[in-house]
Protein backbone atom coordinates (compact mmCIF):
# COMPACT_ATOMS: atom_id res chain seq x y z
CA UNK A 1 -30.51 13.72 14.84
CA UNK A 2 -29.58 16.17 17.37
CA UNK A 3 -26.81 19.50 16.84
CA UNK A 4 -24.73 17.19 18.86
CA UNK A 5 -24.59 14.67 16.87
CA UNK A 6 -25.09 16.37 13.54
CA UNK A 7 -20.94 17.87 14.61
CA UNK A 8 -20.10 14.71 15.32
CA UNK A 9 -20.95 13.22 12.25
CA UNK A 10 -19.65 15.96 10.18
CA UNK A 11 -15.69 15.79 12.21
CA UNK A 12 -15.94 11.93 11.98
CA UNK A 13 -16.85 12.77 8.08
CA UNK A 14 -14.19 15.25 7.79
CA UNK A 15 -11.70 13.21 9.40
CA UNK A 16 -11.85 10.23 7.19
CA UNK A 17 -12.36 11.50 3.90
CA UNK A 18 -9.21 13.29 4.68
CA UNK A 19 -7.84 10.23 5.89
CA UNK A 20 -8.91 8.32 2.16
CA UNK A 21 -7.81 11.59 0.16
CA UNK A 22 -4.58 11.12 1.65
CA UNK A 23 -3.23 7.63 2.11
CA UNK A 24 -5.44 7.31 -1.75
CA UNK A 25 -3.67 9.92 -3.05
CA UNK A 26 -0.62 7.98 -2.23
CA UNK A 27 -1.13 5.00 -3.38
CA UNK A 28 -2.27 6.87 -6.90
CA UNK A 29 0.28 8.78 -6.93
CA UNK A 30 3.22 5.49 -6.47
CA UNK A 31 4.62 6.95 -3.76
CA UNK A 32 7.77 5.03 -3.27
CA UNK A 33 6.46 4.31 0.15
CA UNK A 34 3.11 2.79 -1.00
CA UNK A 35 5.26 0.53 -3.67
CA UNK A 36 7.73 -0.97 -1.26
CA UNK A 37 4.69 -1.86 1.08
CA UNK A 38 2.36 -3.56 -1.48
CA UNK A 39 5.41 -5.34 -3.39
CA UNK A 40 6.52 -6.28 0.09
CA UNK A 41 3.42 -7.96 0.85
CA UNK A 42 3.83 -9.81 -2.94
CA UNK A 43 0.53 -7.48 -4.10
CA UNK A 44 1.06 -6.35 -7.52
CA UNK A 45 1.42 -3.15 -8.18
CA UNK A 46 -1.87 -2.46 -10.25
CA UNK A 47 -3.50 -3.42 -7.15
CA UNK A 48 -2.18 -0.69 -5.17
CA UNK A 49 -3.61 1.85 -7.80
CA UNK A 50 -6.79 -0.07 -7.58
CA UNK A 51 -7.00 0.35 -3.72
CA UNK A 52 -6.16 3.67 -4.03
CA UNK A 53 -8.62 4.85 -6.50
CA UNK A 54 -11.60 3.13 -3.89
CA UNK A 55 -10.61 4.90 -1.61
CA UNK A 56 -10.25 8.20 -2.87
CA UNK A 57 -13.95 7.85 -4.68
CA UNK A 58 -15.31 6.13 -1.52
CA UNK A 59 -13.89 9.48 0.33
CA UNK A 60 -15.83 11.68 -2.21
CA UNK A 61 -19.18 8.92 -2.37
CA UNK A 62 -19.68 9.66 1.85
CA UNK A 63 -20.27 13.31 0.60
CA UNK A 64 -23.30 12.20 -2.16
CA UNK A 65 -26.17 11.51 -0.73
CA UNK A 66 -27.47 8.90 -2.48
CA UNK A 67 -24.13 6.39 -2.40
CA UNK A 68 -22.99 7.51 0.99
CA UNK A 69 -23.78 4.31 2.84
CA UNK A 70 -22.84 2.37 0.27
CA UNK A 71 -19.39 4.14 0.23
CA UNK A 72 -19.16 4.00 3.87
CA UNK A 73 -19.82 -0.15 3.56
CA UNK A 74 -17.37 -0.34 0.41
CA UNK A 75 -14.86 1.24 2.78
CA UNK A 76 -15.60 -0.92 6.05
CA UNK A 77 -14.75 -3.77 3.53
CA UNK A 78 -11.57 -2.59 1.98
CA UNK A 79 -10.28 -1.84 5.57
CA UNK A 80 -11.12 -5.37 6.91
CA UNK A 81 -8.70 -6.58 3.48
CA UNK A 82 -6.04 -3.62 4.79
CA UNK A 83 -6.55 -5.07 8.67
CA UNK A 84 -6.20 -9.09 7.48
CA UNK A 85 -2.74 -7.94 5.31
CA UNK A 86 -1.58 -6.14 8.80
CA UNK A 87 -2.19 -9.55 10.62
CA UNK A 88 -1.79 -12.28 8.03
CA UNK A 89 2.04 -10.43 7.30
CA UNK A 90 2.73 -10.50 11.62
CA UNK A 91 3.12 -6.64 11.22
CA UNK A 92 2.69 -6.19 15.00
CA UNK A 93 0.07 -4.87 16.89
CA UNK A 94 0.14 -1.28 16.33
CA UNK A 95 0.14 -2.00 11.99
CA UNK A 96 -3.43 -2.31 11.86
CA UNK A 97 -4.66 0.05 14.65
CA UNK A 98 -5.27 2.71 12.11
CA UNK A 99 -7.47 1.35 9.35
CA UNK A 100 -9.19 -0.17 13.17
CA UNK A 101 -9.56 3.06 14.20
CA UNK A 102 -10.95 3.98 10.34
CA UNK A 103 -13.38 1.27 10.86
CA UNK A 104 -14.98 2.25 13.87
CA UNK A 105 -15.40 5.80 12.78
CA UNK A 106 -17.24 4.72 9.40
CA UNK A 107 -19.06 3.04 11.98
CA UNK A 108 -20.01 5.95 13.86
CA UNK A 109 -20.65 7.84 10.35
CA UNK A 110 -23.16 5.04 9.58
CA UNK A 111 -24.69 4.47 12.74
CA UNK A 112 -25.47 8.64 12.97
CA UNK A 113 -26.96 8.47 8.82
CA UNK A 114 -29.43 5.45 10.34
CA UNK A 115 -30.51 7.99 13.37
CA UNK A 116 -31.30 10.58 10.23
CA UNK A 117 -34.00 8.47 8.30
């Protein structure tokens, strides 16, 4: 791996695990935002701390070597659940663009780890 691509890597790491510390730290923290979305969807609530734990530890796991592609897999997986609530509840187009855009970026993390072996 290049310089290039080593700064890449590290703003597309930077970017999502704040990203995950965030909208996690939300959801564990029952934000009254993060309740009216999951009990609007008919999730229960001890779901929505579920969720948010994975994704605050998968935001700390793509900084340890030894889990970081797992994380970053966990993660593509949990936002393909986030994407299919977006769609499956007719949220609009622009609902899911975010954990999209989350997606593709683990993607990039993942596909720049594979050009480090």
């Amino acid at each position: 791996m290049n310089k290039t691509q080593r700064i890449v890597r590290w703003i597309l790491l930077g970017l999502v695990t704040f990203a995950f510390l965030a909208v996690g730290g939300m959801k564990l923290a029952g934000t009254q935002m993060e309740v009216g979305l999951f009990t609007g969807w008919g999730y229960p609530l001890w779901f929505m701390y579920f969720i948010g734990a994975c994704e605050v530890l998968g935001a700390i796991g793509l900084h340890v070597q030894k889990v970081s592609r797992v994380s970053a897999v966990c993660l593509v997986i949990l936002l393909c659940g986030a994407i299919g609530t977006h769609v499956y509840h007719a949220e609009g187009l622009i609902a899911p663009i975010p954990a999209t855009v989350l997606t593709l970026m683990l993607f990039g993390i993942l596909y720049l780890d594979a050009k480090k072996v």
